[in-house]
Tab-separated table of C-alpha atoms in Angstrom:
chain	number	residue	atom	x	y	z
A	1	UNK	CA	0.000	0.000	0.000
A	2	UNK	CA	3.287	2.482	1.312
A	3	UNK	CA	11.176	4.730	2.243
A	4	UNK	CA	13.269	2.706	0.254
A	5	UNK	CA	16.800	3.978	-0.292
A	6	UNK	CA	17.675	5.117	-3.765
A	7	UNK	CA	19.726	2.528	-5.623
A	8	UNK	CA	21.821	5.151	-7.439
A	9	UNK	CA	23.011	6.779	-4.190
A	10	UNK	CA	24.608	3.539	-2.981
A	11	UNK	CA	26.348	2.929	-6.304
A	12	UNK	CA	28.659	5.963	-6.465
A	13	UNK	CA	32.143	5.588	-7.855
A	14	UNK	CA	35.093	6.892	-5.746
A	15	UNK	CA	36.818	9.841	-7.257
A	16	UNK	CA	40.370	9.086	-6.076
A	17	UNK	CA	42.823	6.415	-7.113
A	18	UNK	CA	45.894	5.278	-5.132
A	19	UNK	CA	49.207	4.628	-6.852
A	20	UNK	CA	50.529	1.321	-5.517
A	21	UNK	CA	54.078	1.707	-6.757
A	22	UNK	CA	56.135	2.466	-9.805
A	23	UNK	CA	58.193	0.419	-12.195
A	24	UNK	CA	60.327	1.150	-15.156
A	25	UNK	CA	57.308	1.527	-17.347
A	26	UNK	CA	55.102	3.662	-15.136
A	27	UNK	CA	52.879	3.460	-12.082
A	28	UNK	CA	50.214	0.881	-11.465
A	29	UNK	CA	46.971	2.210	-10.078
A	30	UNK	CA	44.538	0.329	-7.880
A	31	UNK	CA	41.363	-0.251	-9.886
A	32	UNK	CA	38.462	1.891	-8.785
A	33	UNK	CA	35.653	-0.016	-7.048
A	34	UNK	CA	32.778	-0.580	-9.415
A	35	UNK	CA	34.743	0.451	-12.534
A	36	UNK	CA	34.342	-1.586	-15.701
A	37	UNK	CA	38.034	-2.481	-15.984
A	38	UNK	CA	39.398	-4.876	-18.603
A	39	UNK	CA	40.225	-8.423	-17.635
A	40	UNK	CA	40.663	-11.781	-19.334
A	41	UNK	CA	38.670	-11.760	-22.588
A	42	UNK	CA	35.491	-13.825	-22.221
A	43	UNK	CA	34.575	-13.837	-25.912
A	44	UNK	CA	36.084	-13.386	-29.363
A	45	UNK	CA	35.335	-9.666	-29.510
A	46	UNK	CA	38.125	-7.037	-29.639
A	47	UNK	CA	39.346	-5.125	-26.604
A	48	UNK	CA	37.689	-1.794	-26.024
A	49	UNK	CA	39.343	1.615	-25.714
A	50	UNK	CA	39.491	1.386	-21.920
A	51	UNK	CA	41.961	-1.513	-21.931
A	52	UNK	CA	44.876	0.827	-21.156
A	53	UNK	CA	43.425	2.056	-17.900
A	54	UNK	CA	45.440	-0.483	-15.931
A	55	UNK	CA	48.655	1.339	-16.786
A	56	UNK	CA	49.676	4.965	-16.472
A	57	UNK	CA	52.833	6.457	-17.853
A	58	UNK	CA	53.726	9.051	-15.229
A	59	UNK	CA	54.588	7.877	-11.678
A	60	UNK	CA	54.042	11.365	-10.325
A	61	UNK	CA	50.448	11.417	-11.413
A	62	UNK	CA	50.223	13.505	-14.642
A	63	UNK	CA	52.644	15.075	-17.138
A	64	UNK	CA	52.584	18.750	-17.735
A	65	UNK	CA	51.204	18.452	-21.212
A	66	UNK	CA	49.060	15.398	-20.678
A	67	UNK	CA	45.309	15.518	-20.520
A	68	UNK	CA	44.282	14.258	-17.037
A	69	UNK	CA	41.095	12.742	-18.400
A	70	UNK	CA	42.944	10.274	-20.699
A	71	UNK	CA	45.083	7.264	-19.695
A	72	UNK	CA	48.814	7.819	-20.064
A	73	UNK	CA	50.756	5.933	-22.738
A	74	UNK	CA	53.301	3.496	-21.211
A	75	UNK	CA	56.973	4.250	-21.885
A	76	UNK	CA	58.888	2.079	-24.356
A	77	UNK	CA	60.756	-0.893	-22.902
A	78	UNK	CA	64.309	-0.117	-21.813
A	79	UNK	CA	63.770	3.593	-21.183
A	80	UNK	CA	63.698	5.141	-17.706
A	81	UNK	CA	62.015	8.504	-17.127
A	82	UNK	CA	64.053	11.183	-15.403
A	83	UNK	CA	61.336	11.699	-12.809
A	84	UNK	CA	61.605	8.081	-11.667
A	85	UNK	CA	64.137	8.908	-8.943
A	86	UNK	CA	61.666	8.088	-6.170
A	87	UNK	CA	60.503	4.808	-7.637
A	88	UNK	CA	60.581	3.044	-4.292
A	89	UNK	CA	58.250	5.458	-2.603
A	90	UNK	CA	54.459	5.297	-2.643
A	91	UNK	CA	52.574	8.416	-3.635
A	92	UNK	CA	48.936	9.396	-3.837
A	93	UNK	CA	47.669	10.599	-7.170
A	94	UNK	CA	45.513	13.680	-7.438
A	95	UNK	CA	41.717	13.473	-7.628
A	96	UNK	CA	40.586	11.762	-10.793
A	97	UNK	CA	37.097	10.953	-12.011
A	98	UNK	CA	36.839	7.179	-12.403
A	99	UNK	CA	35.255	5.707	-15.491
A	100	UNK	CA	32.737	3.778	-13.374
A	101	UNK	CA	29.864	1.685	-14.677
A	102	UNK	CA	26.959	2.047	-12.227
A	103	UNK	CA	24.858	-0.471	-14.190
A	104	UNK	CA	27.537	-3.099	-13.588
A	105	UNK	CA	27.493	-2.299	-9.870
A	106	UNK	CA	23.694	-2.597	-9.882
A	107	UNK	CA	24.049	-5.950	-11.654
A	108	UNK	CA	26.460	-7.120	-8.965
A	109	UNK	CA	24.101	-6.053	-6.203
A	110	UNK	CA	21.125	-7.894	-7.734
A	111	UNK	CA	23.145	-10.735	-9.284
A	112	UNK	CA	20.907	-13.517	-7.991
A	113	UNK	CA	17.749	-11.850	-9.288
A	114	UNK	CA	19.267	-11.116	-12.709
A	115	UNK	CA	20.860	-14.537	-13.209
A	116	UNK	CA	17.754	-16.573	-12.510
A	117	UNK	CA	15.209	-14.242	-14.142
A	118	UNK	CA	13.354	-15.772	-17.066
A	119	UNK	CA	12.706	-12.424	-18.736
A	120	UNK	CA	13.325	-8.685	-18.177
A	121	UNK	CA	9.846	-8.266	-16.655
A	122	UNK	CA	10.808	-10.341	-13.615
A	123	UNK	CA	13.884	-8.156	-13.099
A	124	UNK	CA	11.768	-5.014	-13.488
A	125	UNK	CA	9.303	-6.284	-10.875
A	126	UNK	CA	12.132	-7.027	-8.452
A	127	UNK	CA	13.732	-3.616	-8.978
A	128	UNK	CA	10.389	-1.883	-8.521
A	129	UNK	CA	9.851	-3.803	-5.293
A	130	UNK	CA	13.190	-2.461	-4.044
A	131	UNK	CA	12.228	1.159	-4.727
A	132	UNK	CA	13.751	1.693	-8.182
A	133	UNK	CA	11.511	4.094	-10.102
A	134	UNK	CA	11.677	5.648	-13.572
A	135	UNK	CA	13.381	8.657	-12.025
A	136	UNK	CA	16.064	6.389	-10.568
A	137	UNK	CA	16.467	4.625	-13.914
A	138	UNK	CA	17.095	7.993	-15.563
A	139	UNK	CA	20.256	8.323	-13.460
A	140	UNK	CA	21.463	5.122	-15.121
A	141	UNK	CA	20.725	6.716	-18.525
A	142	UNK	CA	17.573	4.699	-19.150
A	143	UNK	CA	14.116	6.006	-19.883
A	144	UNK	CA	12.300	3.710	-17.425
A	145	UNK	CA	12.709	0.720	-15.126
A	146	UNK	CA	11.920	-1.814	-17.842
A	147	UNK	CA	14.654	-0.419	-20.122
A	148	UNK	CA	17.122	-0.745	-17.248
A	149	UNK	CA	15.905	-4.285	-16.606
A	150	UNK	CA	16.467	-5.180	-20.264
A	151	UNK	CA	20.126	-4.157	-20.014
A	152	UNK	CA	20.576	-6.062	-16.761
A	153	UNK	CA	18.969	-9.128	-18.334
A	154	UNK	CA	21.249	-8.859	-21.372
A	155	UNK	CA	24.415	-8.373	-19.302
A	156	UNK	CA	23.697	-11.038	-16.693
A	157	UNK	CA	25.987	-14.069	-17.090
A	158	UNK	CA	24.288	-17.042	-18.719
A	159	UNK	CA	25.303	-20.614	-19.162
A	160	UNK	CA	25.874	-22.153	-22.571
A	161	UNK	CA	22.979	-24.544	-22.007
A	162	UNK	CA	19.646	-23.470	-23.512
A	163	UNK	CA	17.550	-21.659	-20.945
A	164	UNK	CA	14.132	-23.184	-20.289
A	165	UNK	CA	11.094	-21.473	-21.658
A	166	UNK	CA	9.280	-19.111	-19.244
A	167	UNK	CA	6.698	-20.927	-17.199
A	168	UNK	CA	3.647	-19.676	-15.397
A	169	UNK	CA	4.298	-18.417	-11.913
A	170	UNK	CA	2.958	-20.757	-9.236
A	171	UNK	CA	-0.742	-20.146	-8.691
A	172	UNK	CA	-1.991	-20.916	-5.171
A	173	UNK	CA	-4.608	-23.626	-5.013
A	174	UNK	CA	-7.952	-23.064	-3.338
A	175	UNK	CA	-7.811	-25.463	-0.395
A	176	UNK	CA	-10.880	-27.012	1.159
A	177	UNK	CA	-9.922	-25.818	4.646
A	178	UNK	CA	-9.786	-22.192	3.551
A	179	UNK	CA	-13.167	-22.504	1.800
A	180	UNK	CA	-14.802	-23.973	4.914
A	181	UNK	CA	-13.372	-21.219	7.082
A	182	UNK	CA	-14.778	-18.620	4.668
A	183	UNK	CA	-18.276	-20.129	5.030
A	184	UNK	CA	-18.036	-20.373	8.826
A	185	UNK	CA	-18.832	-16.695	9.723
A	186	UNK	CA	-21.999	-16.732	7.632
A	187	UNK	CA	-23.150	-20.058	9.063
A	188	UNK	CA	-22.613	-18.926	12.661
A	189	UNK	CA	-24.282	-15.592	11.925
A	190	UNK	CA	-27.350	-17.289	10.502
A	191	UNK	CA	-27.503	-19.634	13.510
A	192	UNK	CA	-27.280	-16.679	15.884
A	193	UNK	CA	-30.113	-14.823	14.125
A	194	UNK	CA	-32.298	-17.930	14.222
A	195	UNK	CA	-31.578	-18.451	17.927
A	196	UNK	CA	-32.443	-14.833	18.734
A	197	UNK	CA	-35.852	-15.241	17.100
A	198	UNK	CA	-36.591	-18.285	19.282
A	199	UNK	CA	-35.509	-16.876	22.658
A	200	UNK	CA	-36.785	-14.133	24.950
A	201	UNK	CA	-35.654	-12.387	28.107
A	202	UNK	CA	-32.308	-13.197	29.699
A	203	UNK	CA	-31.585	-16.237	27.489
A	204	UNK	CA	-31.884	-13.925	24.504
A	205	UNK	CA	-29.118	-11.666	25.827
A	206	UNK	CA	-26.864	-14.647	26.560
A	207	UNK	CA	-27.537	-16.035	23.078
A	208	UNK	CA	-26.629	-12.716	21.483
A	209	UNK	CA	-23.393	-12.501	23.502
A	210	UNK	CA	-22.374	-16.058	22.646
A	211	UNK	CA	-23.233	-15.574	18.990
A	212	UNK	CA	-21.151	-12.398	18.746
A	213	UNK	CA	-18.166	-14.148	20.325
A	214	UNK	CA	-18.453	-17.146	17.992
A	215	UNK	CA	-18.802	-14.946	14.912
A	216	UNK	CA	-15.774	-12.855	15.939
A	217	UNK	CA	-13.611	-15.973	16.313
A	218	UNK	CA	-14.834	-17.314	12.952
A	219	UNK	CA	-14.015	-14.060	11.170
A	220	UNK	CA	-10.570	-14.037	12.780
A	221	UNK	CA	-9.901	-17.581	11.549
A	222	UNK	CA	-11.102	-16.740	8.022
A	223	UNK	CA	-8.786	-13.734	7.842
A	224	UNK	CA	-5.761	-15.674	9.124
A	225	UNK	CA	-6.134	-18.745	6.900
A	226	UNK	CA	-7.289	-19.104	3.332
A	227	UNK	CA	-7.447	-16.672	0.406
A	228	UNK	CA	-8.281	-13.680	2.607
A	229	UNK	CA	-4.981	-14.156	4.435
A	230	UNK	CA	-3.007	-13.382	1.263
A	231	UNK	CA	-1.042	-15.448	-1.274
A	232	UNK	CA	1.239	-18.152	0.181
A	233	UNK	CA	4.743	-16.832	0.724
A	234	UNK	CA	3.611	-13.227	0.435
A	235	UNK	CA	6.375	-10.961	1.696
A	236	UNK	CA	5.130	-9.180	4.781
A	237	UNK	CA	7.332	-6.902	6.792
A	238	UNK	CA	8.456	-7.794	10.300
A	239	UNK	CA	6.006	-6.860	13.056
A	240	UNK	CA	6.714	-3.674	14.912
A	241	UNK	CA	5.018	-1.046	17.067
A	242	UNK	CA	3.928	0.998	14.072
A	243	UNK	CA	2.478	-2.034	12.274
A	244	UNK	CA	0.664	-3.065	15.446
A	245	UNK	CA	-0.889	0.390	15.846
A	246	UNK	CA	-1.989	0.408	12.209
A	247	UNK	CA	-3.604	-3.019	12.535
A	248	UNK	CA	-5.349	-2.013	15.764
A	249	UNK	CA	-6.736	1.138	14.147
A	250	UNK	CA	-8.050	-0.891	11.201
A	251	UNK	CA	-9.761	-3.401	13.531
A	252	UNK	CA	-11.351	-0.639	15.587
A	253	UNK	CA	-12.696	1.071	12.477
A	254	UNK	CA	-14.090	-2.202	11.118
A	255	UNK	CA	-15.848	-3.051	14.380
A	256	UNK	CA	-17.425	0.398	14.540
A	257	UNK	CA	-18.682	0.209	10.959
A	258	UNK	CA	-20.242	-3.223	11.535
A	259	UNK	CA	-21.835	-2.077	14.789
A	260	UNK	CA	-23.265	0.979	13.067
A	261	UNK	CA	-24.680	-1.225	10.304
A	262	UNK	CA	-26.491	-3.193	13.022
A	263	UNK	CA	-27.857	-0.425	15.273
A	264	UNK	CA	-26.613	2.882	13.819
A	265	UNK	CA	-29.582	3.831	11.662
A	266	UNK	CA	-31.986	3.074	14.514
A	267	UNK	CA	-29.941	5.173	16.945
A	268	UNK	CA	-29.759	8.051	14.478
A	269	UNK	CA	-33.526	7.933	14.011
A	270	UNK	CA	-34.049	7.857	17.777
A	271	UNK	CA	-31.777	10.873	18.307
A	272	UNK	CA	-33.700	12.836	15.707
A	273	UNK	CA	-36.991	12.085	17.512
A	274	UNK	CA	-35.886	12.952	21.088
A	275	UNK	CA	-34.874	9.389	21.880
A	276	UNK	CA	-33.752	6.793	22.622
A	277	UNK	CA	-35.893	6.003	25.654
A	278	UNK	CA	-34.740	2.384	26.109
A	279	UNK	CA	-31.940	0.021	25.208
A	280	UNK	CA	-32.153	-1.965	21.976
A	281	UNK	CA	-34.186	-5.160	22.153
A	282	UNK	CA	-32.760	-6.752	19.035
A	283	UNK	CA	-35.946	-6.326	17.010
A	284	UNK	CA	-36.771	-4.060	14.102
A	285	UNK	CA	-39.919	-2.670	15.778
A	286	UNK	CA	-38.407	-1.784	19.181
A	287	UNK	CA	-37.683	1.675	20.612
A	288	UNK	CA	-34.163	1.376	19.236
A	289	UNK	CA	-34.574	-0.574	15.960
A	290	UNK	CA	-31.846	-2.965	14.874
A	291	UNK	CA	-31.183	-4.127	11.333
A	292	UNK	CA	-29.771	-7.647	11.133
A	293	UNK	CA	-30.102	-8.173	7.382
A	294	UNK	CA	-27.080	-6.036	6.339
A	295	UNK	CA	-24.755	-7.609	8.927
A	296	UNK	CA	-25.893	-11.150	8.107
A	297	UNK	CA	-25.380	-10.482	4.390
A	298	UNK	CA	-21.860	-9.193	5.054
A	299	UNK	CA	-21.039	-12.316	7.093
A	300	UNK	CA	-22.349	-14.564	4.339
A	301	UNK	CA	-20.318	-12.546	1.818
A	302	UNK	CA	-17.056	-13.748	3.386
A	303	UNK	CA	-17.184	-16.766	1.055
A	304	UNK	CA	-17.554	-14.692	-2.164
A	305	UNK	CA	-14.834	-12.365	-0.883
A	306	UNK	CA	-12.452	-15.316	-0.454
A	307	UNK	CA	-13.215	-16.535	-3.972
A	308	UNK	CA	-12.643	-13.051	-5.405
A	309	UNK	CA	-9.316	-12.743	-3.562
A	310	UNK	CA	-8.212	-16.094	-5.001
A	311	UNK	CA	-9.270	-15.048	-8.509
A	312	UNK	CA	-7.251	-11.849	-8.183
A	313	UNK	CA	-4.123	-13.693	-7.058
A	314	UNK	CA	-4.382	-16.415	-9.713
A	315	UNK	CA	-5.243	-14.015	-12.535
A	316	UNK	CA	-2.439	-11.624	-11.621
A	317	UNK	CA	0.128	-14.424	-11.551
A	318	UNK	CA	-0.912	-15.631	-15.005
A	319	UNK	CA	-0.875	-12.136	-16.467
A	320	UNK	CA	2.517	-11.478	-14.920
A	321	UNK	CA	3.928	-14.527	-16.706
A	322	UNK	CA	2.441	-13.542	-20.072
A	323	UNK	CA	3.368	-9.859	-20.004
A	324	UNK	CA	6.610	-8.592	-21.527
A	325	UNK	CA	6.447	-5.032	-20.200
A	326	UNK	CA	5.185	-3.326	-17.087
A	327	UNK	CA	2.625	-1.436	-19.148
A	328	UNK	CA	1.277	-4.712	-20.524
A	329	UNK	CA	0.728	-6.098	-17.052
A	330	UNK	CA	-0.955	-2.916	-15.812
A	331	UNK	CA	-3.276	-2.841	-18.802
A	332	UNK	CA	-4.239	-6.479	-18.190
A	333	UNK	CA	-4.561	-6.160	-14.403
A	334	UNK	CA	-7.001	-3.239	-14.372
A	335	UNK	CA	-9.919	-5.166	-15.959
A	336	UNK	CA	-9.150	-8.082	-13.645
A	337	UNK	CA	-9.388	-5.886	-10.558
A	338	UNK	CA	-12.584	-4.254	-11.784
A	339	UNK	CA	-14.127	-7.654	-12.472
A	340	UNK	CA	-13.238	-8.884	-8.993
A	341	UNK	CA	-15.010	-5.979	-7.300
A	342	UNK	CA	-17.994	-6.177	-9.640
A	343	UNK	CA	-18.417	-9.897	-8.933
A	344	UNK	CA	-18.248	-9.348	-5.185
A	345	UNK	CA	-20.788	-6.527	-5.241
A	346	UNK	CA	-23.157	-8.640	-7.351
A	347	UNK	CA	-22.885	-11.529	-4.877
A	348	UNK	CA	-23.348	-9.187	-1.919
A	349	UNK	CA	-26.441	-7.630	-3.515
A	350	UNK	CA	-27.997	-11.060	-4.037
A	351	UNK	CA	-27.253	-12.093	-0.444
A	352	UNK	CA	-28.646	-8.793	0.832
A	353	UNK	CA	-31.910	-9.299	-1.056
A	354	UNK	CA	-32.157	-12.859	0.280
A	355	UNK	CA	-31.534	-11.841	3.904
A	356	UNK	CA	-33.985	-8.955	3.679
A	357	UNK	CA	-36.678	-11.280	2.355
A	358	UNK	CA	-36.096	-13.984	4.972
A	359	UNK	CA	-35.864	-11.579	7.921
A	360	UNK	CA	-38.595	-9.275	6.581
A	361	UNK	CA	-36.353	-6.225	6.956
A	362	UNK	CA	-35.265	-3.479	4.562
A	363	UNK	CA	-32.157	-4.393	2.626
A	364	UNK	CA	-30.397	-1.023	3.012
A	365	UNK	CA	-28.667	-1.553	-0.319
A	366	UNK	CA	-26.697	1.723	-0.791
A	367	UNK	CA	-24.888	1.809	2.555
A	368	UNK	CA	-24.371	-1.970	2.717
A	369	UNK	CA	-22.882	-2.199	-0.772
A	370	UNK	CA	-20.618	0.751	-0.001
A	371	UNK	CA	-19.527	-0.877	3.259
A	372	UNK	CA	-18.872	-4.202	1.507
A	373	UNK	CA	-16.724	-2.559	-1.166
A	374	UNK	CA	-14.815	-0.664	1.528
A	375	UNK	CA	-14.116	-3.813	3.560
A	376	UNK	CA	-13.004	-5.852	0.534
A	377	UNK	CA	-10.694	-3.104	-0.755
A	378	UNK	CA	-9.214	-2.667	2.712
A	379	UNK	CA	-8.565	-6.399	3.053
A	380	UNK	CA	-6.967	-6.773	-0.382
A	381	UNK	CA	-4.671	-3.809	0.194
A	382	UNK	CA	-3.728	-5.180	3.618
A	383	UNK	CA	-2.712	-8.619	2.368
A	384	UNK	CA	-0.665	-7.006	-0.409
A	385	UNK	CA	1.397	-5.002	2.120
A	386	UNK	CA	-0.457	-1.665	1.946
A	387	UNK	CA	-1.784	-1.289	5.491
A	388	UNK	CA	-1.765	2.422	6.164
A	389	UNK	CA	-4.311	3.491	3.543
A	390	UNK	CA	-6.971	0.945	4.689
A	391	UNK	CA	-6.539	2.010	8.311
A	392	UNK	CA	-6.959	5.672	7.364
A	393	UNK	CA	-10.020	5.001	5.193
A	394	UNK	CA	-11.757	2.826	7.795
A	395	UNK	CA	-10.980	5.351	10.513
A	396	UNK	CA	-12.278	8.251	8.429
A	397	UNK	CA	-15.577	6.469	7.689
A	398	UNK	CA	-16.036	5.534	11.345
A	399	UNK	CA	-15.218	9.088	12.455
A	400	UNK	CA	-17.810	10.533	10.056
A	401	UNK	CA	-20.538	8.252	11.421
A	402	UNK	CA	-19.535	8.985	15.018
A	403	UNK	CA	-19.522	12.725	14.292
A	404	UNK	CA	-23.111	12.554	13.027
A	405	UNK	CA	-24.274	10.924	16.274
A	406	UNK	CA	-22.207	13.317	18.383
A	407	UNK	CA	-23.607	16.400	16.629
A	408	UNK	CA	-27.193	15.302	17.218
A	409	UNK	CA	-26.429	14.605	20.879
A	410	UNK	CA	-24.621	17.931	21.415
A	411	UNK	CA	-27.442	19.823	19.693
A	412	UNK	CA	-29.705	19.035	22.679
A	413	UNK	CA	-27.707	21.435	24.842
A	414	UNK	CA	-29.220	24.926	25.186
A	415	UNK	CA	-27.961	27.227	22.462
A	416	UNK	CA	-26.272	24.492	20.454
A	417	UNK	CA	-29.131	23.445	18.219
A	418	UNK	CA	-27.278	24.669	15.126
A	419	UNK	CA	-24.916	21.688	15.393
A	420	UNK	CA	-27.642	19.354	14.154
A	421	UNK	CA	-28.276	21.355	10.966
A	422	UNK	CA	-25.833	19.400	8.689
A	423	UNK	CA	-27.100	16.004	9.849
A	424	UNK	CA	-30.750	17.039	9.730
A	425	UNK	CA	-30.325	18.447	6.232
A	426	UNK	CA	-28.700	15.277	4.944
A	427	UNK	CA	-31.078	12.889	6.699
A	428	UNK	CA	-34.112	14.972	5.790
A	429	UNK	CA	-33.258	14.880	2.102
A	430	UNK	CA	-32.049	11.285	1.747
A	431	UNK	CA	-33.011	9.540	4.987
A	432	UNK	CA	-30.904	8.175	7.837
A	433	UNK	CA	-29.180	5.795	5.414
A	434	UNK	CA	-27.466	8.766	3.759
A	435	UNK	CA	-25.045	9.160	6.675
A	436	UNK	CA	-23.399	5.696	6.454
A	437	UNK	CA	-23.810	5.718	2.678
A	438	UNK	CA	-21.846	8.955	2.372
A	439	UNK	CA	-19.205	7.911	4.902
A	440	UNK	CA	-18.588	4.423	3.525
A	441	UNK	CA	-19.060	5.440	-0.102
A	442	UNK	CA	-16.457	8.194	0.065
A	443	UNK	CA	-13.942	5.956	1.829
A	444	UNK	CA	-14.624	3.081	-0.582
A	445	UNK	CA	-14.070	5.271	-3.655
A	446	UNK	CA	-10.777	6.529	-2.218
A	447	UNK	CA	-9.581	2.986	-1.502
A	448	UNK	CA	-10.705	1.715	-4.907
A	449	UNK	CA	-8.718	4.485	-6.582
A	450	UNK	CA	-5.701	3.614	-4.441
A	451	UNK	CA	-6.093	-0.090	-5.211
A	452	UNK	CA	-6.241	0.696	-8.921
A	453	UNK	CA	-2.819	2.340	-8.652
A	454	UNK	CA	-1.101	-0.198	-6.390
A	455	UNK	CA	-2.624	-3.625	-7.058
A	456	UNK	CA	-2.148	-3.239	-10.818
A	457	UNK	CA	1.635	-2.917	-10.484
A	458	UNK	CA	3.860	-5.911	-11.112
A	459	UNK	CA	5.714	-5.399	-7.825
A	460	UNK	CA	2.528	-6.087	-5.835
A	461	UNK	CA	2.294	-9.603	-7.309
A	462	UNK	CA	5.987	-10.493	-7.384
A	463	UNK	CA	6.510	-14.248	-6.882
A	464	UNK	CA	7.609	-15.466	-3.438
A	465	UNK	CA	11.345	-15.718	-2.955
A	466	UNK	CA	12.398	-12.627	-4.913
A	467	UNK	CA	15.709	-11.696	-3.263
A	468	UNK	CA	15.740	-8.623	-1.180
């Protein structure tokens, strides 16, 4: 979701060379670290123009009439320069700009990635995952990351044996255990709703408490195992205080949004009509009405959400293997992501209509669909290592709903009635459902836009085991 050091900063070439000693034919310099210096020929091609950089002709550093930017010509055999009187002493040459090759240093740093890559796209995905951007590639005299990856792929050492054809990246299989865990929250939620309709009094309260605890444990298990837990081997950063605070904020926002979907509209209606005068009874016709259909539909939608997450992972892996450029993968991943969200919203709408019919309650389609899209986008971004944006979006939606309730409550104080004007205007024009619809809809659109920029990048779906 999302500071990686710049690769080009760590690949600088030292600007000084040290003269190790002098002989009859000149001084030998220590090769500059990272420079592309000549060595034993590895092919039948001719030597390049930099092959004389191992030798310099002047032991003192530079001749008076010699260009410091060019390598000195070695003296003929048998001749001894007059300035070679101090041949036994070591001296330090003046500052000299080394003819370094930063691309070769980058190749050395990512040697394992470049040697085992099946195509330049895999190298580009690995570089992008390490923070190399098009701006960084420009410092290596390349127009973008993929152009830099093509040079690294071409310069990486290869064996004489024919390289195997590119294969599809491993696609995680949909295991039966993960599917059962995805169905468990909906099954326990339906059982809890049925038990609440058959009990009264104190047993009803105990049934509701036990059902909430069971559903919470089932949701936790579904998010820790199965498709909603992320692809197998997904690289997740080490836990730390900041990550813990982000995860806690996301959980708190999710719990508030689900609680508001259950009792929020009824509480808002009661506050607008000088209520509430009693605690909620768990029925739709009580003094504080509750709406169980949206929450039950969201619990049942855990199974479609798991299937959509698996489809996204599998489809992205296949498209990553077929693409030959980062732009190709992005163009293919955007329709895939849109189809995943459209399929989930269609399944959630069908479940919402079914629950509303069975429970004889209004479906609350706008706010429930917005909440479902928000929760799915937040979960997908979280499992693909973008945790901060989901926490901020969930917190902003929860804060907007809490602010609406707080404004109506504060407006009851003498002289503060004007605080209720924004909420009354919105609810009067569109109903109480406009408050959660606006809060969740705005947050969902922001997260969907963010997901369209991050989950369609090749780095987000890099195969497990890419070297750091």
